[in-house]
Short mmCIF file of C-alpha atoms and ligand atoms in Angstrom, two decimals:
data_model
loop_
_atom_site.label_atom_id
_atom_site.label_comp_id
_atom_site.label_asym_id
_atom_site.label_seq_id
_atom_site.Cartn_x
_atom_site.Cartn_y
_atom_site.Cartn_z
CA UNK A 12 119.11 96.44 110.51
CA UNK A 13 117.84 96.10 113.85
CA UNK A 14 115.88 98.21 116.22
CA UNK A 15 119.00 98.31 118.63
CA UNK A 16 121.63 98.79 116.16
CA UNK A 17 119.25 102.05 114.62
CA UNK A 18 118.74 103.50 118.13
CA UNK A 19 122.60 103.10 118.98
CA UNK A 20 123.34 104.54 115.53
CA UNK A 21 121.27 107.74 116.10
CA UNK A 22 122.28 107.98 119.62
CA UNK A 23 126.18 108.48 118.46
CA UNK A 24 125.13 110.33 115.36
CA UNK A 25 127.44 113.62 114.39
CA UNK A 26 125.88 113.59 111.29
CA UNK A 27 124.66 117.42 111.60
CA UNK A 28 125.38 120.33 113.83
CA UNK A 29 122.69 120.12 116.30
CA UNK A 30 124.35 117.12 118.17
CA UNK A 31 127.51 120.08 119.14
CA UNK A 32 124.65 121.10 121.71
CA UNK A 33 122.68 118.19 122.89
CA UNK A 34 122.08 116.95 126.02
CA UNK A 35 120.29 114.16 124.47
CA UNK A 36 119.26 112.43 121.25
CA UNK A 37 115.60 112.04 121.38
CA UNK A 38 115.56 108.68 119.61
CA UNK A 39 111.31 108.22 120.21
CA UNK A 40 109.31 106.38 122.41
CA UNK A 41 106.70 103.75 122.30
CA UNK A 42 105.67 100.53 121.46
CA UNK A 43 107.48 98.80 118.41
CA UNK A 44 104.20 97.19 116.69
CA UNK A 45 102.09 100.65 117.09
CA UNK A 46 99.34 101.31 114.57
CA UNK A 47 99.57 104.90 115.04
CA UNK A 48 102.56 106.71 114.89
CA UNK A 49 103.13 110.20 115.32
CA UNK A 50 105.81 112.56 113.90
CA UNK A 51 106.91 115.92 115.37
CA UNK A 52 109.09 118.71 114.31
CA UNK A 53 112.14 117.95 117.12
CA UNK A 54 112.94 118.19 120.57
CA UNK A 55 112.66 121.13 122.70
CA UNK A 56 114.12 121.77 126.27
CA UNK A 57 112.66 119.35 128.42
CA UNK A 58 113.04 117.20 125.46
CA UNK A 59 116.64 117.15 125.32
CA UNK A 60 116.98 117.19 129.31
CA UNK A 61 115.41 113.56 129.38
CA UNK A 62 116.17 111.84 125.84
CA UNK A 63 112.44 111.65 125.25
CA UNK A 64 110.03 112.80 122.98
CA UNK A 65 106.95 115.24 123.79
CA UNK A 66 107.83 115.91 127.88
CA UNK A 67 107.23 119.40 128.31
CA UNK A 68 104.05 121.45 128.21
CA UNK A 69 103.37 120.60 124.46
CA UNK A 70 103.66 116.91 125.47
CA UNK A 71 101.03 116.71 128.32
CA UNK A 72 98.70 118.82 125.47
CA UNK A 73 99.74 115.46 123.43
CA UNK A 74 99.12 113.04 126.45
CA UNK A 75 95.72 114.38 127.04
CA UNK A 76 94.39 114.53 123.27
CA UNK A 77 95.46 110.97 123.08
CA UNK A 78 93.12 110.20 126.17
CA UNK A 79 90.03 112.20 124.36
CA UNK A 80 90.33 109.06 122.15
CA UNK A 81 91.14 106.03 124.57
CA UNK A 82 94.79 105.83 123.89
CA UNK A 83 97.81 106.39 125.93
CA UNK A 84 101.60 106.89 124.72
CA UNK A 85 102.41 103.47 125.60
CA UNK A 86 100.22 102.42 123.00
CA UNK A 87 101.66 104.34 119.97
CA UNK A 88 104.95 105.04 118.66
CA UNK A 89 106.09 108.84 119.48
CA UNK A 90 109.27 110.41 116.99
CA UNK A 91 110.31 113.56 115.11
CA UNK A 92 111.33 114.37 112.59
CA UNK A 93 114.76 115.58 113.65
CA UNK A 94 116.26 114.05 116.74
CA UNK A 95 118.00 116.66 118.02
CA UNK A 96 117.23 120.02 119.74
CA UNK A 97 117.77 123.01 117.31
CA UNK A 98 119.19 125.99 119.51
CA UNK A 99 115.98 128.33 120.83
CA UNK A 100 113.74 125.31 118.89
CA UNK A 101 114.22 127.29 115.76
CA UNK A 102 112.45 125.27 113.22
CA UNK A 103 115.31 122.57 111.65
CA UNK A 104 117.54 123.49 108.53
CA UNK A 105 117.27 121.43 105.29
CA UNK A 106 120.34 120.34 105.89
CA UNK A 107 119.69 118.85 109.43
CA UNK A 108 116.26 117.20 108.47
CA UNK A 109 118.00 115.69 105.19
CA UNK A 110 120.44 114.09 107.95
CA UNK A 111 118.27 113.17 110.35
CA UNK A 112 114.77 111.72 108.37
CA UNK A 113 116.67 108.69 107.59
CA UNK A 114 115.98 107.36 111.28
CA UNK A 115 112.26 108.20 111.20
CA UNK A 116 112.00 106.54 107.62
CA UNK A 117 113.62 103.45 109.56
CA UNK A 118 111.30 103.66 112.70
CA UNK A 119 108.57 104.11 110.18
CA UNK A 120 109.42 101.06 108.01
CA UNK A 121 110.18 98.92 111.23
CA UNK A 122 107.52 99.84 113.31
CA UNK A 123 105.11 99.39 110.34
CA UNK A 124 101.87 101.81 111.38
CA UNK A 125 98.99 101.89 109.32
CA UNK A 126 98.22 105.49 110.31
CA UNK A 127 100.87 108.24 110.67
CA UNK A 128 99.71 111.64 112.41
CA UNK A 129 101.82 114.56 111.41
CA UNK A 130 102.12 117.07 114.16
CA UNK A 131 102.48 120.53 112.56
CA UNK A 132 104.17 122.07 109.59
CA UNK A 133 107.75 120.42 109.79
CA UNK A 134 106.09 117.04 109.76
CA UNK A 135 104.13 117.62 107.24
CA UNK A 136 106.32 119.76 104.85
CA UNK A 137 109.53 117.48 105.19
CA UNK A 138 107.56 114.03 104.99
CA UNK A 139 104.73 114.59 103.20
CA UNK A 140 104.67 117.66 100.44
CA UNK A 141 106.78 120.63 101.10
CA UNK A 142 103.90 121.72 99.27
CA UNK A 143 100.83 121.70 101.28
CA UNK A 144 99.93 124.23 104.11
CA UNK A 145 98.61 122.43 108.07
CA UNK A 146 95.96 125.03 107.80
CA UNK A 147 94.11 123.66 104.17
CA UNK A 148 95.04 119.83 104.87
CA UNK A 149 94.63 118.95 108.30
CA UNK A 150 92.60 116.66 108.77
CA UNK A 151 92.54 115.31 105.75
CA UNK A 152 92.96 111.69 104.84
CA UNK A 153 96.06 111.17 102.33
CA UNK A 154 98.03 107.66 101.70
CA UNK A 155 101.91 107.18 101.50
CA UNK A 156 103.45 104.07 101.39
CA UNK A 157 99.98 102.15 101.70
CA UNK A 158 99.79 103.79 105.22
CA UNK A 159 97.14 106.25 106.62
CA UNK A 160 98.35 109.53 106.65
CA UNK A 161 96.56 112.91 108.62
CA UNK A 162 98.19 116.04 109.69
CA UNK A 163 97.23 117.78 112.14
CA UNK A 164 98.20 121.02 114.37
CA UNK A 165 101.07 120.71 116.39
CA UNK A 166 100.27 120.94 120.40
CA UNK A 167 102.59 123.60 120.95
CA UNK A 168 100.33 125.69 118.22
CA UNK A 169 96.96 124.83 120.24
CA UNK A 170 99.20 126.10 123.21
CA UNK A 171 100.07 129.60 121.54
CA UNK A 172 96.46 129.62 120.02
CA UNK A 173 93.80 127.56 121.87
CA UNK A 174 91.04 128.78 118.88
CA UNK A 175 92.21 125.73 117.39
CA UNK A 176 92.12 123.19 119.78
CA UNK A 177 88.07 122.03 118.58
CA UNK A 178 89.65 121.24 114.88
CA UNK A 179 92.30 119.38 116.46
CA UNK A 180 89.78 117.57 118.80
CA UNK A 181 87.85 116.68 115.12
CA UNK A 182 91.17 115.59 114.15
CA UNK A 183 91.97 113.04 116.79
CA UNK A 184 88.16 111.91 116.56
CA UNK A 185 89.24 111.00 112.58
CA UNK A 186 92.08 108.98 113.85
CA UNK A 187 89.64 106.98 116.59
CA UNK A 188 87.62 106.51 113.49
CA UNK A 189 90.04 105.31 111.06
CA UNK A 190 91.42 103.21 113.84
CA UNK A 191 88.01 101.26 114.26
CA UNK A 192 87.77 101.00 110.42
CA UNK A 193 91.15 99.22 109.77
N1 LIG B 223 107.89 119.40 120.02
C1 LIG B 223 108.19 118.47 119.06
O1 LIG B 223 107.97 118.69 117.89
N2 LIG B 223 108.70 117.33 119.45
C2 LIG B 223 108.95 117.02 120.71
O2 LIG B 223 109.44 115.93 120.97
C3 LIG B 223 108.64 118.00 121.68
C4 LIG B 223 108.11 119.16 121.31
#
């Protein structure tokens, strides 16, 4: 498998219901050797409009945390886990992630990070442990896969709630950390 031949096969996928609606598959973005890769839940609006991941307000939130610690998004890789928008961004269905997470367990493999950030819940419960809760793990070191692994909160959540924007500052100082460790 290549990294064209996976981003032309998600870009035709009809493997789930959300691509009746889409404007655009959001394949990802970023640079194909990143050693940070992040993982959101799945496209909103803006999203959708332009085929690429984190645009809209949530994605500047993204664009400047990433500057608190020296990087910028050409610099890591950007995905989701589902690469389609759900209608009104409900969260995705089972069904739709269980279609869609074989394109981000590609990317993952190919791009071959050493740390993986998991933005929010969806990332979290349908990569990591449908188990755990973003509000007792974040920031919290775990290992998959002999990779890195931290969730923290999604941007959009700092948005609705900005009482926990100085955890997920802590958070992205781990990740500058871990990055100078490795
Ligand atoms: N929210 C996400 O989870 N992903 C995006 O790409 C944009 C907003």
């Amino acid at each position: 498998m290549t990294w064209d031949k996976l981003e032309a096969e998600c870009l035709a996928c009809r493997r789930c219901e959300l691509c009746t609606d889409r404007t655009h598959v959001v394949f990802g973005q970023g640079v194909q050797t990143a050693e940070v890769l992040f993982v959101g839940e799945g496209p909103g609006q803006s999203e959708d409009e332009q085929g690429l991941p984190f645009v809209g307000a949530a994605g500047k939130l993204l664009d400047q945390m990433l500057d608190t610690i020296g990087l910028t998004r050409e610099q890591v890789y950007i995905s989701n886990i589902v690469k389609c928008r759900p209608p009104a961004n409900r969260v995705p269905k089972p069904d739709e992630v269980a279609a869609c997470i074989g394109y981000l367990e590609k990317q993952i493999e190919m791009v071959n990070p050493k740390i993986i950030v998991l933005l929010g819940a969806t990332a979290l419960n349908n990569w990591f442990s449908k188990d755990m809760r973003i509000t007792k793990v974040r920031g919290q070191w775990f290992e998959k896969q002999g990779r890195h692994v931290i969730a923290t909160f999604h941007p959009a959540a700092l948005l609705r709630d900005p009482r926990k924007k100085p955890d997920s500052f802590d958070d992205f100082l781990s990740i500058k950390q871990k990055l100078s460790e490795i």
